[in-house]
Amino acid sequence: METVTTQSSTHARGRRWLAALAVGVVLAAGHPAVGQAVPPPPPNPSDEELKSSRWQARKRAGEVGELTNRLAWATARLNRLRDEVARKQELANKARVDAQRAKEKAAEAKREAKNARNASRAAARKLAMAEQAKDEFVAGSYRQGSTIGGLSAYLSSDNPGEVLARAQVLSAVSASQLDAIEKLKKARIAKANADAAARKALQVAEQRKAEAEEAERAAQAAFTEAVEARKSQYSRTAELQAEKQRVATLLWRAQQKVRGLENQRQRYEEWLAAKRREEQLKARQAALNAAGNGGGAAPSGSSKSSNALIEEVVARAMSQIGVPYAWGGGNANGPTYGIRDGGIADAYGDYKKIGFDCSGLMIYAFAKVKPLPHYSGYQYHAGRQVPLSQARRGDMLFWGRNGIHHVALYLGNGQMIEAPQSGMHVRVTSVRYDDILPYATRLIE
């Protein structure tokens, strides 16, 4: 595999060779008598070598596709882990809230049980006082010779046969004594009710206490689960990030490897074209000299090379680094005011900013090459589509397998320049392979 250093050295040698080639053409145009103006030819790989290289490129493209899929899976898994931890954290929060509410209910039930016990004690005291009053009344009635059996029947039974006994009692009992008897009956009822309320309140308190303890255990379990999941997620995140970086590096190396012989053949063809132009210039100059017109040679009329056009496109894009993102902004002349979208862009005030959106930056970059529509989906079809593994400097990269939503300019070496999103600026960054389309678009051949 070619390393970064090797690739950079190859590019440097290529640039020096092209510079020498340009100087040679000038010399040939101005001084036909000079010997060999065009430098020696660069290596020219054979057709068999090119065929083998292209087969390897296709094979590598398949591997790159697999690596890209693995990268997408790793990123999706990472997102699912984050969502799962967030969900468990929210469940822990819910359990803690439930536990707090259960504690409050248990405390309230405990207070009610205490009040019920106090009411039961008060009722017991009143009953004791009523019992004492009753005893005093019985003792007094006995001393007076009253019928006590009728009184006991009155207090303890509702049998109709005791009506006469009741009449006898009423005739022997004073008003204050009857009041004491009535209070005794009420005190007994109040004591029974208070006892029942106390027992019920105690049961509720115990139930609320058990609910609070269960909620507390659930909260602790959910919290522990969330903490463990987060630890696991952090560990897995590190693994996935490392895998992502490794796959991205392999992808970049694959892109570099498939360009080797094709670049050599391209340089050889450029040399061959320059050699032909030199020969044509020499022939034209010789004809002019033979006709006696000596002196000036006809202008070469040569156009810019593909590499020169690519560098001009890149330079135009790079000149806008730091310009704000503005949705709908940018044209062939530079940054413009953004437009309203009724949503996120408006929230960031894009319509008040002068800048570019992603497709607007491409319009400006390629303005001297080809006019482009202000929509990344149409820009994707504006040139020849090449496999992502064969993308080269100056190609456009696209994102959105379910509908194109972003475009950037590839700079080579795994780098790109883009207008990312509202709130950000035009920047150079590493290529993101999440949701990237498997083909790049090439406008300059």
Tab-separated table of C-alpha atoms in Angstrom:
chain	number	residue	atom	x	y	z
A	1	MET	CA	0.000	0.000	0.000
A	2	GLU	CA	1.141	3.528	-0.708
A	3	THR	CA	1.805	5.637	2.369
A	4	VAL	CA	0.977	9.298	2.746
A	5	THR	CA	4.632	10.191	2.280
A	6	THR	CA	4.898	8.151	-0.907
A	7	GLN	CA	1.736	9.641	-2.316
A	8	SER	CA	2.873	13.178	-1.464
A	9	SER	CA	6.259	12.528	-3.043
A	10	THR	CA	4.582	11.193	-6.188
A	11	HIS	CA	2.419	14.310	-6.398
A	12	ALA	CA	5.453	16.520	-5.856
A	13	ARG	CA	7.359	14.770	-8.646
A	14	GLY	CA	4.284	15.072	-10.871
A	15	ARG	CA	4.070	18.814	-10.227
A	16	ARG	CA	7.767	19.287	-10.974
A	17	TRP	CA	7.410	17.278	-14.179
A	18	LEU	CA	4.379	19.322	-15.273
A	19	ALA	CA	6.284	22.541	-14.526
A	20	ALA	CA	9.167	21.314	-16.651
A	21	LEU	CA	6.688	20.343	-19.338
A	22	ALA	CA	5.205	23.850	-19.369
A	23	VAL	CA	8.649	25.445	-19.583
A	24	GLY	CA	9.477	23.100	-22.434
A	25	VAL	CA	6.410	24.156	-24.399
A	26	VAL	CA	7.312	27.831	-23.965
A	27	LEU	CA	10.860	27.208	-25.088
A	28	ALA	CA	9.628	25.258	-28.078
A	29	ALA	CA	7.306	28.099	-29.059
A	30	GLY	CA	9.870	30.858	-28.715
A	31	HIS	CA	13.061	29.083	-29.693
A	32	PRO	CA	12.531	26.248	-32.177
A	33	ALA	CA	16.248	25.839	-32.639
A	34	VAL	CA	16.655	24.637	-29.060
A	35	GLY	CA	17.153	20.853	-28.895
A	36	GLN	CA	14.748	18.771	-26.813
A	37	ALA	CA	12.507	21.300	-25.028
A	38	VAL	CA	9.997	18.769	-23.666
A	39	PRO	CA	11.489	16.678	-20.807
A	40	PRO	CA	11.900	12.924	-21.144
A	41	PRO	CA	8.647	10.951	-21.030
A	42	PRO	CA	7.333	9.708	-17.675
A	43	PRO	CA	6.696	5.989	-17.140
A	44	ASN	CA	3.980	4.613	-19.406
A	45	PRO	CA	2.352	1.504	-17.938
A	46	SER	CA	1.363	-1.208	-20.378
A	47	ASP	CA	-2.235	-2.046	-21.201
A	48	GLU	CA	-1.824	-5.316	-19.311
A	49	GLU	CA	-0.648	-3.436	-16.241
A	50	LEU	CA	-3.596	-1.058	-16.529
A	51	LYS	CA	-6.004	-3.973	-16.926
A	52	SER	CA	-4.604	-5.672	-13.838
A	53	SER	CA	-4.726	-2.401	-11.903
A	54	ARG	CA	-8.346	-1.793	-12.858
A	55	TRP	CA	-9.265	-5.315	-11.797
A	56	GLN	CA	-7.595	-4.665	-8.460
A	57	ALA	CA	-9.467	-1.356	-8.262
A	58	ARG	CA	-12.796	-3.113	-8.778
A	59	LYS	CA	-11.864	-5.659	-6.121
A	60	ARG	CA	-10.819	-2.903	-3.746
A	61	ALA	CA	-14.027	-1.024	-4.482
A	62	GLY	CA	-15.975	-4.068	-3.287
A	63	GLU	CA	-13.874	-4.182	-0.127
A	64	VAL	CA	-14.405	-0.484	0.391
A	65	GLY	CA	-18.140	-0.976	0.026
A	66	GLU	CA	-18.033	-3.667	2.709
A	67	LEU	CA	-15.955	-1.440	4.981
A	68	THR	CA	-18.371	1.431	4.451
A	69	ASN	CA	-21.288	-0.817	5.427
A	70	ARG	CA	-19.438	-1.957	8.542
A	71	LEU	CA	-18.763	1.643	9.441
A	72	ALA	CA	-22.435	2.521	9.009
A	73	TRP	CA	-23.394	-0.466	11.199
A	74	ALA	CA	-20.916	0.555	13.890
A	75	THR	CA	-22.266	4.092	13.927
A	76	ALA	CA	-25.865	2.871	14.099
A	77	ARG	CA	-24.943	0.535	16.972
A	78	LEU	CA	-23.285	3.416	18.779
A	79	ASN	CA	-26.422	5.525	18.444
A	80	ARG	CA	-28.600	2.668	19.716
A	81	LEU	CA	-26.360	2.256	22.759
A	82	ARG	CA	-26.612	5.946	23.541
A	83	ASP	CA	-30.391	5.834	23.232
A	84	GLU	CA	-30.591	2.745	25.460
A	85	VAL	CA	-28.545	4.354	28.219
A	86	ALA	CA	-30.679	7.483	28.027
A	87	ARG	CA	-33.808	5.336	28.314
A	88	LYS	CA	-32.484	3.487	31.360
A	89	GLN	CA	-31.479	6.744	32.988
A	90	GLU	CA	-35.016	8.012	32.542
A	91	LEU	CA	-36.392	4.780	34.059
A	92	ALA	CA	-34.115	5.322	37.048
A	93	ASN	CA	-35.463	8.853	37.373
A	94	LYS	CA	-39.018	7.516	37.246
A	95	ALA	CA	-38.281	4.941	39.958
A	96	ARG	CA	-36.770	7.590	42.199
A	97	VAL	CA	-39.855	9.767	41.787
A	98	ASP	CA	-42.109	6.790	42.547
A	99	ALA	CA	-40.069	5.942	45.640
A	100	GLN	CA	-40.297	9.491	46.934
A	101	ARG	CA	-44.057	9.521	46.445
A	102	ALA	CA	-44.382	6.167	48.230
A	103	LYS	CA	-42.346	7.515	51.151
A	104	GLU	CA	-44.618	10.528	51.399
A	105	LYS	CA	-47.702	8.274	51.398
A	106	ALA	CA	-46.150	6.040	54.051
A	107	ALA	CA	-45.394	9.039	56.239
A	108	GLU	CA	-48.965	10.258	55.833
A	109	ALA	CA	-50.336	6.811	56.712
A	110	LYS	CA	-48.055	6.718	59.752
A	111	ARG	CA	-49.434	10.052	60.943
A	112	GLU	CA	-52.988	8.785	60.438
A	113	ALA	CA	-52.189	5.627	62.434
A	114	LYS	CA	-50.771	7.747	65.247
A	115	ASN	CA	-53.902	9.910	65.276
A	116	ALA	CA	-56.038	6.758	65.312
A	117	ARG	CA	-54.070	5.389	68.287
A	118	ASN	CA	-54.510	8.678	70.130
A	119	ALA	CA	-58.259	8.594	69.396
A	120	SER	CA	-58.416	5.005	70.667
A	121	ARG	CA	-56.648	5.990	73.896
A	122	ALA	CA	-59.015	8.937	74.378
A	123	ALA	CA	-62.001	6.680	73.801
A	124	ALA	CA	-60.606	4.209	76.352
A	125	ARG	CA	-60.280	6.975	78.914
A	126	LYS	CA	-63.861	8.109	78.290
A	127	LEU	CA	-65.058	4.515	78.543
A	128	ALA	CA	-63.265	4.094	81.874
A	129	MET	CA	-64.933	7.255	83.183
A	130	ALA	CA	-68.313	6.021	81.965
A	131	GLU	CA	-67.712	2.625	83.555
A	132	GLN	CA	-66.883	4.320	86.839
A	133	ALA	CA	-70.047	6.395	86.676
A	134	LYS	CA	-72.021	3.271	85.954
A	135	ASP	CA	-70.466	1.480	88.934
A	136	GLU	CA	-71.291	4.375	91.197
A	137	PHE	CA	-74.879	4.330	89.924
A	138	VAL	CA	-75.198	0.567	90.479
A	139	ALA	CA	-73.866	0.887	94.025
A	140	GLY	CA	-76.266	3.702	94.806
A	141	SER	CA	-79.205	1.822	93.343
A	142	TYR	CA	-78.361	-1.226	95.412
A	143	ARG	CA	-78.363	0.802	98.575
A	144	GLN	CA	-81.799	2.167	97.598
A	145	GLY	CA	-83.150	-1.325	96.811
A	146	SER	CA	-83.597	-0.694	93.048
A	147	THR	CA	-83.870	-3.513	90.532
A	148	ILE	CA	-80.318	-3.730	89.145
A	149	GLY	CA	-81.074	-6.699	86.910
A	150	GLY	CA	-83.367	-4.500	84.831
A	151	LEU	CA	-80.619	-1.956	84.481
A	152	SER	CA	-78.124	-4.598	83.268
A	153	ALA	CA	-80.661	-5.795	80.727
A	154	TYR	CA	-81.192	-2.263	79.538
A	155	LEU	CA	-77.487	-1.751	79.062
A	156	SER	CA	-76.694	-5.088	77.420
A	157	SER	CA	-79.703	-6.269	75.411
A	158	ASP	CA	-82.484	-5.061	73.112
A	159	ASN	CA	-84.813	-8.028	73.819
A	160	PRO	CA	-88.508	-6.872	73.868
A	161	GLY	CA	-89.052	-8.923	77.020
A	162	GLU	CA	-87.010	-6.422	78.962
A	163	VAL	CA	-89.298	-3.430	78.307
A	164	LEU	CA	-90.869	-3.722	81.770
A	165	ALA	CA	-87.425	-3.846	83.361
A	166	ARG	CA	-86.613	-0.673	81.510
A	167	ALA	CA	-89.678	1.035	82.903
A	168	GLN	CA	-88.699	-0.005	86.415
A	169	VAL	CA	-85.216	1.393	85.880
A	170	LEU	CA	-86.522	4.688	84.537
A	171	SER	CA	-88.729	5.101	87.570
A	172	ALA	CA	-85.755	4.580	89.892
A	173	VAL	CA	-83.060	6.533	87.991
A	174	SER	CA	-82.563	10.277	88.058
A	175	ALA	CA	-81.792	12.403	84.937
A	176	SER	CA	-78.082	12.665	85.748
A	177	GLN	CA	-77.852	8.935	86.202
A	178	LEU	CA	-79.549	8.310	82.842
A	179	ASP	CA	-77.014	10.690	81.222
A	180	ALA	CA	-74.182	8.631	82.699
A	181	ILE	CA	-75.696	5.464	81.253
A	182	GLU	CA	-76.028	7.041	77.758
A	183	LYS	CA	-72.444	8.243	77.873
A	184	LEU	CA	-71.334	4.735	78.734
A	185	LYS	CA	-73.021	3.315	75.625
A	186	LYS	CA	-71.499	6.032	73.389
A	187	ALA	CA	-68.099	5.559	74.951
A	188	ARG	CA	-68.187	1.838	74.204
A	189	ILE	CA	-69.156	2.504	70.562
A	190	ALA	CA	-66.479	5.220	70.210
A	191	LYS	CA	-63.882	2.891	71.683
A	192	ALA	CA	-64.777	0.134	69.208
A	193	ASN	CA	-64.670	2.572	66.263
A	194	ALA	CA	-61.352	4.045	67.392
A	195	ASP	CA	-59.836	0.589	67.761
A	196	ALA	CA	-60.974	-0.372	64.258
A	197	ALA	CA	-59.628	2.905	62.792
A	198	ALA	CA	-56.306	2.373	64.533
A	199	ARG	CA	-55.998	-1.153	63.176
A	200	LYS	CA	-56.877	0.041	59.631
A	201	ALA	CA	-54.450	2.970	59.797
A	202	LEU	CA	-51.704	0.655	60.967
A	203	GLN	CA	-52.342	-1.720	58.075
A	204	VAL	CA	-52.236	1.174	55.571
A	205	ALA	CA	-49.030	2.475	57.118
A	206	GLU	CA	-47.397	-0.938	56.845
A	207	GLN	CA	-48.542	-1.262	53.215
A	208	ARG	CA	-47.225	2.197	52.311
A	209	LYS	CA	-43.952	1.400	54.013
A	210	ALA	CA	-43.613	-1.810	51.983
A	211	GLU	CA	-44.426	0.102	48.748
A	212	ALA	CA	-41.810	2.727	49.560
A	213	GLU	CA	-39.187	0.083	50.234
A	214	GLU	CA	-40.035	-1.719	46.973
A	215	ALA	CA	-39.902	1.541	45.008
A	216	GLU	CA	-36.580	2.361	46.619
A	217	ARG	CA	-35.197	-1.026	45.595
A	218	ALA	CA	-36.530	-0.542	42.062
A	219	ALA	CA	-34.925	2.885	41.864
A	220	GLN	CA	-31.607	1.541	43.068
A	221	ALA	CA	-31.761	-1.390	40.643
A	222	ALA	CA	-32.632	0.871	37.695
A	223	PHE	CA	-29.906	3.310	38.634
A	224	THR	CA	-27.346	0.524	38.972
A	225	GLU	CA	-28.424	-0.885	35.611
A	226	ALA	CA	-28.055	2.531	33.998
A	227	VAL	CA	-24.606	3.028	35.515
A	228	GLU	CA	-23.454	-0.410	34.317
A	229	ALA	CA	-24.945	0.200	30.885
A	230	ARG	CA	-23.161	3.522	30.672
A	231	LYS	CA	-19.843	1.939	31.633
A	232	SER	CA	-20.393	-0.755	29.023
A	233	GLN	CA	-21.453	1.838	26.480
A	234	TYR	CA	-18.337	3.933	27.083
A	235	SER	CA	-16.186	0.865	26.582
A	236	ARG	CA	-18.083	-0.133	23.460
A	237	THR	CA	-17.962	3.432	22.154
A	238	ALA	CA	-14.190	3.439	22.382
A	239	GLU	CA	-14.069	0.138	20.511
A	240	LEU	CA	-16.434	1.378	17.814
A	241	GLN	CA	-14.592	4.659	17.421
A	242	ALA	CA	-11.335	2.769	17.012
A	243	GLU	CA	-12.969	0.456	14.476
A	244	LYS	CA	-14.424	3.451	12.679
A	245	GLN	CA	-11.015	5.118	12.454
A	246	ARG	CA	-9.415	1.892	11.267
A	247	VAL	CA	-12.049	1.378	8.568
A	248	ALA	CA	-11.791	5.012	7.464
A	249	THR	CA	-8.017	4.641	7.150
A	250	LEU	CA	-8.387	1.470	5.087
A	251	LEU	CA	-10.897	3.231	2.873
A	252	TRP	CA	-8.544	6.148	2.272
A	253	ARG	CA	-5.648	3.842	1.477
A	254	ALA	CA	-7.830	1.944	-0.948
A	255	GLN	CA	-8.733	5.180	-2.705
A	256	GLN	CA	-5.071	6.076	-3.031
A	257	LYS	CA	-3.960	2.665	-4.270
A	258	VAL	CA	-6.323	2.443	-7.226
A	259	ARG	CA	-5.045	5.722	-8.659
A	260	GLY	CA	-1.430	4.677	-9.204
A	261	LEU	CA	-1.126	3.446	-12.781
A	262	GLU	CA	-4.032	5.553	-14.063
A	263	ASN	CA	-2.176	8.676	-12.913
A	264	GLN	CA	0.988	7.477	-14.613
A	265	ARG	CA	-0.896	6.848	-17.856
A	266	GLN	CA	-2.554	10.283	-17.570
A	267	ARG	CA	0.825	11.998	-17.117
A	268	TYR	CA	2.211	10.079	-20.070
A	269	GLU	CA	-0.727	11.137	-22.268
A	270	GLU	CA	-0.246	14.753	-21.147
A	271	TRP	CA	3.418	14.461	-22.043
A	272	LEU	CA	2.516	12.939	-25.415
A	273	ALA	CA	0.071	15.771	-26.139
A	274	ALA	CA	2.704	18.335	-25.152
A	275	LYS	CA	5.250	16.608	-27.378
A	276	ARG	CA	2.840	16.742	-30.292
A	277	ARG	CA	2.159	20.423	-29.669
A	278	GLU	CA	5.883	21.056	-29.572
A	279	GLU	CA	6.358	19.248	-32.869
A	280	GLN	CA	3.469	21.177	-34.404
A	281	LEU	CA	4.971	24.449	-33.193
A	282	LYS	CA	8.340	23.480	-34.599
A	283	ALA	CA	6.796	22.569	-37.939
A	284	ARG	CA	4.800	25.800	-38.013
A	285	GLN	CA	7.885	27.845	-37.125
A	286	ALA	CA	9.902	26.059	-39.796
A	287	ALA	CA	7.215	26.818	-42.377
A	288	LEU	CA	7.171	30.479	-41.382
A	289	ASN	CA	10.941	30.676	-41.552
A	290	ALA	CA	10.911	29.018	-44.989
A	291	ALA	CA	8.382	31.566	-46.210
A	292	GLY	CA	10.631	34.369	-45.045
A	293	ASN	CA	8.313	35.544	-42.347
A	294	GLY	CA	10.752	34.725	-39.473
A	295	GLY	CA	10.381	36.258	-36.073
A	296	GLY	CA	7.085	35.730	-34.351
A	297	ALA	CA	5.496	32.383	-33.950
A	298	ALA	CA	1.796	31.834	-33.872
A	299	PRO	CA	0.301	31.769	-30.375
A	300	SER	CA	-0.104	28.292	-28.954
A	301	GLY	CA	-3.770	28.704	-28.081
A	302	SER	CA	-3.428	25.946	-25.489
A	303	SER	CA	-6.194	25.623	-22.909
A	304	LYS	CA	-5.910	24.888	-19.214
A	305	SER	CA	-5.105	21.308	-18.232
A	306	SER	CA	-7.467	19.231	-16.112
A	307	ASN	CA	-5.168	19.541	-13.113
A	308	ALA	CA	-5.072	23.312	-13.461
A	309	LEU	CA	-8.885	23.473	-13.583
A	310	ILE	CA	-9.157	21.241	-10.525
A	311	GLU	CA	-6.741	23.420	-8.589
A	312	GLU	CA	-8.703	26.529	-9.597
A	313	VAL	CA	-11.928	24.936	-8.316
A	314	VAL	CA	-10.254	23.953	-5.065
A	315	ALA	CA	-8.701	27.393	-4.653
A	316	ARG	CA	-12.073	29.105	-5.110
A	317	ALA	CA	-13.661	26.877	-2.481
A	318	MET	CA	-10.727	27.278	-0.057
A	319	SER	CA	-10.913	31.058	-0.358
A	320	GLN	CA	-14.284	30.941	1.415
A	321	ILE	CA	-13.106	29.145	4.588
A	322	GLY	CA	-14.664	30.840	7.610
A	323	VAL	CA	-17.616	32.308	5.679
A	324	PRO	CA	-20.875	31.683	7.621
A	325	TYR	CA	-23.350	28.999	6.615
A	326	ALA	CA	-26.551	30.566	5.266
A	327	TRP	CA	-29.302	28.317	3.967
A	328	GLY	CA	-30.043	29.185	0.319
A	329	GLY	CA	-26.965	31.422	0.159
A	330	GLY	CA	-24.244	31.588	-2.470
A	331	ASN	CA	-23.990	31.906	-6.250
A	332	ALA	CA	-21.318	31.995	-8.960
A	333	ASN	CA	-20.097	35.393	-7.743
A	334	GLY	CA	-19.694	34.504	-4.062
A	335	PRO	CA	-21.677	34.463	-0.795
A	336	THR	CA	-25.166	35.967	-0.649
A	337	TYR	CA	-27.918	36.482	1.911
A	338	GLY	CA	-29.617	33.262	2.974
A	339	ILE	CA	-33.364	32.746	2.639
A	340	ARG	CA	-36.137	31.817	5.065
A	341	ASP	CA	-37.122	28.194	5.542
A	342	GLY	CA	-39.741	28.613	8.265
A	343	GLY	CA	-37.757	26.359	10.585
A	344	ILE	CA	-34.196	25.705	11.746
A	345	ALA	CA	-32.489	28.112	9.351
A	346	ASP	CA	-34.781	30.912	10.514
A	347	ALA	CA	-34.024	30.069	14.148
A	348	TYR	CA	-30.323	30.641	13.386
A	349	GLY	CA	-31.075	33.825	11.462
A	350	ASP	CA	-29.666	32.492	8.170
A	351	TYR	CA	-31.787	34.921	6.191
A	352	LYS	CA	-29.857	37.772	7.856
A	353	LYS	CA	-26.424	36.281	7.137
A	354	ILE	CA	-24.253	36.498	4.027
A	355	GLY	CA	-22.797	33.096	3.281
A	356	PHE	CA	-23.181	29.711	1.567
A	357	ASP	CA	-25.169	26.560	1.975
A	358	CYS	CA	-23.601	23.286	0.784
A	359	SER	CA	-24.792	23.441	-2.827
A	360	GLY	CA	-24.196	27.204	-3.009
A	361	LEU	CA	-20.512	26.632	-2.214
A	362	MET	CA	-20.288	24.118	-5.093
A	363	ILE	CA	-21.879	26.662	-7.465
A	364	TYR	CA	-19.156	29.156	-6.592
A	365	ALA	CA	-16.315	26.633	-6.721
A	366	PHE	CA	-17.229	25.334	-10.221
A	367	ALA	CA	-18.383	28.685	-11.651
A	368	LYS	CA	-15.490	28.779	-14.168
A	369	VAL	CA	-16.094	25.158	-15.185
A	370	LYS	CA	-19.843	24.596	-15.365
A	371	PRO	CA	-22.993	26.315	-14.054
A	372	LEU	CA	-24.694	24.198	-11.393
A	373	PRO	CA	-28.271	24.240	-10.043
A	374	HIS	CA	-28.775	25.279	-6.425
A	375	TYR	CA	-29.804	21.798	-5.233
A	376	SER	CA	-27.451	19.004	-4.227
A	377	GLY	CA	-29.771	16.334	-5.651
A	378	TYR	CA	-29.422	17.832	-9.141
A	379	GLN	CA	-25.703	18.467	-8.702
A	380	TYR	CA	-25.248	14.724	-8.131
A	381	HIS	CA	-26.264	14.145	-11.782
A	382	ALA	CA	-24.333	17.136	-13.201
A	383	GLY	CA	-21.266	15.073	-14.137
A	384	ARG	CA	-19.922	11.556	-14.483
A	385	GLN	CA	-20.444	9.344	-11.463
A	386	VAL	CA	-17.413	7.360	-10.301
A	387	PRO	CA	-17.117	4.764	-7.489
A	388	LEU	CA	-16.347	6.341	-4.142
A	389	SER	CA	-13.143	4.287	-3.981
A	390	GLN	CA	-11.907	6.066	-7.125
A	391	ALA	CA	-12.796	9.599	-6.000
A	392	ARG	CA	-10.046	12.113	-6.633
A	393	ARG	CA	-9.332	15.744	-5.812
A	394	GLY	CA	-11.999	18.026	-7.258
A	395	ASP	CA	-14.850	15.486	-7.207
A	396	MET	CA	-18.099	16.164	-5.356
A	397	LEU	CA	-19.189	13.860	-2.509
A	398	PHE	CA	-22.845	13.392	-1.541
A	399	TRP	CA	-24.786	12.170	1.511
A	400	GLY	CA	-28.320	10.803	1.900
A	401	ARG	CA	-29.101	7.256	0.797
A	402	ASN	CA	-32.796	7.957	1.390
A	403	GLY	CA	-32.642	11.335	-0.349
A	404	ILE	CA	-29.579	13.522	-0.977
A	405	HIS	CA	-29.224	16.222	1.675
A	406	HIS	CA	-25.569	17.331	1.552
A	407	VAL	CA	-22.649	17.855	-0.843
A	408	ALA	CA	-18.955	18.650	-0.299
A	409	LEU	CA	-15.805	19.013	-2.410
A	410	TYR	CA	-13.219	16.241	-2.060
A	411	LEU	CA	-9.650	17.524	-1.525
A	412	GLY	CA	-7.868	14.161	-1.479
A	413	ASN	CA	-6.102	12.395	1.392
A	414	GLY	CA	-9.418	11.800	3.166
A	415	GLN	CA	-10.170	15.544	3.448
A	416	MET	CA	-13.030	17.679	2.106
A	417	ILE	CA	-14.310	21.260	2.225
A	418	GLU	CA	-17.969	21.937	2.996
A	419	ALA	CA	-20.573	24.422	4.178
A	420	PRO	CA	-21.905	22.129	6.950
A	421	GLN	CA	-25.083	23.471	8.601
A	422	SER	CA	-26.760	26.452	10.261
A	423	GLY	CA	-24.673	27.996	13.008
A	424	MET	CA	-21.379	26.839	11.470
A	425	HIS	CA	-18.899	28.118	8.824
A	426	VAL	CA	-17.231	26.864	5.655
A	427	ARG	CA	-14.493	24.485	6.797
A	428	VAL	CA	-12.026	21.747	5.841
A	429	THR	CA	-12.657	18.456	7.655
A	430	SER	CA	-12.218	14.699	7.368
A	431	VAL	CA	-14.623	12.861	5.070
A	432	ARG	CA	-17.614	11.436	6.958
A	433	TYR	CA	-18.627	8.025	5.675
A	434	ASP	CA	-21.915	7.736	7.580
A	435	ASP	CA	-24.745	7.758	5.009
A	436	ILE	CA	-22.350	8.746	2.194
A	437	LEU	CA	-23.384	7.774	-1.335
A	438	PRO	CA	-21.276	5.041	-2.988
A	439	TYR	CA	-20.528	7.295	-6.005
A	440	ALA	CA	-18.825	10.678	-6.364
A	441	THR	CA	-19.584	13.123	-9.192
A	442	ARG	CA	-16.734	14.255	-11.475
A	443	LEU	CA	-17.061	17.427	-13.542
A	444	ILE	CA	-13.426	17.705	-14.653
A	445	GLU	CA	-11.975	14.735	-16.558
